[in-house]
Structure formats: structure tokens, C-alpha cells
Amino acid sequence: MALKLEPNNPYRYSSLAFFKDRIGDHEEAVAAYEKAIELDPEDAIALNNKGLIEEKIGRKKQSIESFNKSNKIVGYEPEKKDLS
């Protein structure tokens, strides 16, 4: 219902993604985070959370990319990880 009321609010998609992850619907969680990030590309938390789910489902390369984008936004520079 909240998405129908505010379809352009990225927080609504992040909330949906959090719920989807908790019930084990990881593909839908990633899709919801992608929509949240589309609406707010500077949302470091959504990028980080998307990376956590990608990591959980074995998408190492995508998770590292999500983490790196999140880290860049917040100004955190950890040791770079190999994408291979």
C-alpha cells in the first residue's frame, strides 16, 4: 500500500527489500534495492544492503561493486578486493 501512495519514495523500496530479504525472497529484495537506488543513487545504505544480499546469494562480483559504490559515497576507502 505504501508503494502505491508514494511510488517515487526510495525508502519504501528499501523497506520492501528489507522485508523480502527477511522472508528469504532474495531476488525480489535485490530488485527492490535496485529500484531504491535508481530513485536515489546516493543512498549508501541501500547499496551496502544490496551488496550484503548479493554476497549471501553468491554474487561475489556484484556484491563487491555494490560495496565499492557505497564506500565511495561515504568516503570510506578499505583495501580493494579482487573482482575475479
PDB file of C-alpha atoms in Angstrom:
ATOM      1  CA  MET A   1       0.000   0.000   0.000  1.00  0.00           C
ATOM      2  CA  ALA A   2       2.781   2.436   0.881  1.00  0.00           C
ATOM      3  CA  LEU A   3       4.322   1.975  -2.587  1.00  0.00           C
ATOM      4  CA  LYS A   4       1.014   2.916  -4.185  1.00  0.00           C
ATOM      5  CA  LEU A   5       0.836   6.077  -2.099  1.00  0.00           C
ATOM      6  CA  GLU A   6       4.475   7.070  -2.674  1.00  0.00           C
ATOM      7  CA  PRO A   7       5.820   5.234  -5.739  1.00  0.00           C
ATOM      8  CA  ASN A   8       8.787   7.605  -6.051  1.00  0.00           C
ATOM      9  CA  ASN A   9       9.936   7.317  -2.447  1.00  0.00           C
ATOM     10  CA  PRO A  10      13.133   5.227  -2.351  1.00  0.00           C
ATOM     11  CA  TYR A  11      12.654   4.493   1.355  1.00  0.00           C
ATOM     12  CA  ARG A  12       9.530   2.498   0.511  1.00  0.00           C
ATOM     13  CA  TYR A  13      11.544   0.247  -1.799  1.00  0.00           C
ATOM     14  CA  SER A  14      14.316  -0.150   0.781  1.00  0.00           C
ATOM     15  CA  SER A  15      11.724  -1.166   3.361  1.00  0.00           C
ATOM     16  CA  LEU A  16      10.227  -3.675   0.941  1.00  0.00           C
ATOM     17  CA  ALA A  17      13.702  -5.038   0.179  1.00  0.00           C
ATOM     18  CA  PHE A  18      14.447  -5.468   3.883  1.00  0.00           C
ATOM     19  CA  PHE A  19      11.210  -7.428   4.319  1.00  0.00           C
ATOM     20  CA  LYS A  20      11.789  -9.565   1.212  1.00  0.00           C
ATOM     21  CA  ASP A  21      15.275 -10.452   2.435  1.00  0.00           C
ATOM     22  CA  ARG A  22      13.951 -11.448   5.860  1.00  0.00           C
ATOM     23  CA  ILE A  23      11.388 -13.834   4.372  1.00  0.00           C
ATOM     24  CA  GLY A  24      14.013 -15.380   2.068  1.00  0.00           C
ATOM     25  CA  ASP A  25      12.905 -13.805  -1.209  1.00  0.00           C
ATOM     26  CA  HIS A  26      16.394 -12.605  -2.076  1.00  0.00           C
ATOM     27  CA  GLU A  27      15.831 -11.986  -5.789  1.00  0.00           C
ATOM     28  CA  GLU A  28      12.916  -9.660  -5.053  1.00  0.00           C
ATOM     29  CA  ALA A  29      14.951  -7.990  -2.308  1.00  0.00           C
ATOM     30  CA  VAL A  30      17.751  -7.201  -4.767  1.00  0.00           C
ATOM     31  CA  ALA A  31      15.199  -5.890  -7.281  1.00  0.00           C
ATOM     32  CA  ALA A  32      13.624  -3.630  -4.654  1.00  0.00           C
ATOM     33  CA  TYR A  33      17.038  -2.280  -3.612  1.00  0.00           C
ATOM     34  CA  GLU A  34      17.851  -1.638  -7.277  1.00  0.00           C
ATOM     35  CA  LYS A  35      14.665   0.427  -7.601  1.00  0.00           C
ATOM     36  CA  ALA A  36      15.518   2.350  -4.413  1.00  0.00           C
ATOM     37  CA  ILE A  37      18.996   3.052  -5.784  1.00  0.00           C
ATOM     38  CA  GLU A  38      17.543   4.102  -9.142  1.00  0.00           C
ATOM     39  CA  LEU A  39      15.435   6.682  -7.310  1.00  0.00           C
ATOM     40  CA  ASP A  40      18.288   7.764  -5.002  1.00  0.00           C
ATOM     41  CA  PRO A  41      21.714   6.861  -6.440  1.00  0.00           C
ATOM     42  CA  GLU A  42      23.455   8.394  -3.413  1.00  0.00           C
ATOM     43  CA  ASP A  43      21.807   6.029  -0.887  1.00  0.00           C
ATOM     44  CA  ALA A  44      24.897   4.344   0.503  1.00  0.00           C
ATOM     45  CA  ILE A  45      22.875   2.222   2.922  1.00  0.00           C
ATOM     46  CA  ALA A  46      20.717   0.735   0.157  1.00  0.00           C
ATOM     47  CA  LEU A  47      23.854  -0.018  -1.864  1.00  0.00           C
ATOM     48  CA  ASN A  48      25.519  -1.660   1.120  1.00  0.00           C
ATOM     49  CA  ASN A  49      22.431  -3.709   1.969  1.00  0.00           C
ATOM     50  CA  LYS A  50      22.095  -4.786  -1.659  1.00  0.00           C
ATOM     51  CA  GLY A  51      25.718  -5.907  -1.501  1.00  0.00           C
ATOM     52  CA  LEU A  52      25.019  -7.979   1.603  1.00  0.00           C
ATOM     53  CA  ILE A  53      22.203  -9.832  -0.139  1.00  0.00           C
ATOM     54  CA  GLU A  54      24.245 -10.316  -3.304  1.00  0.00           C
ATOM     55  CA  GLU A  55      27.020 -11.749  -1.164  1.00  0.00           C
ATOM     56  CA  LYS A  56      24.525 -14.032   0.594  1.00  0.00           C
ATOM     57  CA  ILE A  57      23.294 -15.482  -2.701  1.00  0.00           C
ATOM     58  CA  GLY A  58      26.767 -15.973  -4.151  1.00  0.00           C
ATOM     59  CA  ARG A  59      27.078 -12.967  -6.443  1.00  0.00           C
ATOM     60  CA  LYS A  60      30.581 -12.026  -5.351  1.00  0.00           C
ATOM     61  CA  LYS A  61      31.407  -9.633  -8.194  1.00  0.00           C
ATOM     62  CA  GLN A  62      28.125  -7.733  -7.918  1.00  0.00           C
ATOM     63  CA  SER A  63      28.397  -7.531  -4.132  1.00  0.00           C
ATOM     64  CA  ILE A  64      31.883  -6.053  -4.307  1.00  0.00           C
ATOM     65  CA  GLU A  65      30.676  -3.494  -6.858  1.00  0.00           C
ATOM     66  CA  SER A  66      27.777  -2.522  -4.583  1.00  0.00           C
ATOM     67  CA  PHE A  67      30.086  -2.249  -1.564  1.00  0.00           C
ATOM     68  CA  ASN A  68      32.596  -0.167  -3.531  1.00  0.00           C
ATOM     69  CA  LYS A  69      29.888   2.259  -4.691  1.00  0.00           C
ATOM     70  CA  SER A  70      28.579   2.591  -1.142  1.00  0.00           C
ATOM     71  CA  ASN A  71      32.065   3.144   0.240  1.00  0.00           C
ATOM     72  CA  LYS A  72      32.797   5.816  -2.358  1.00  0.00           C
ATOM     73  CA  ILE A  73      29.655   7.745  -1.395  1.00  0.00           C
ATOM     74  CA  VAL A  74      30.549   7.806   2.302  1.00  0.00           C
ATOM     75  CA  GLY A  75      34.259   8.393   1.684  1.00  0.00           C
ATOM     76  CA  TYR A  76      35.434   5.068   3.106  1.00  0.00           C
ATOM     77  CA  GLU A  77      38.461   3.573   1.375  1.00  0.00           C
ATOM     78  CA  PRO A  78      39.055  -0.021   2.501  1.00  0.00           C
ATOM     79  CA  GLU A  79      41.599  -2.271   0.872  1.00  0.00           C
ATOM     80  CA  LYS A  80      40.336  -3.028  -2.648  1.00  0.00           C
ATOM     81  CA  LYS A  81      39.116  -6.578  -3.259  1.00  0.00           C
ATOM     82  CA  ASP A  82      39.804  -8.646  -6.334  1.00  0.00           C
ATOM     83  CA  LEU A  83      36.725  -8.818  -8.599  1.00  0.00           C
ATOM     84  CA  SER A  84      37.713 -12.135 -10.188  1.00  0.00           C
TER      85      SER A  84
END
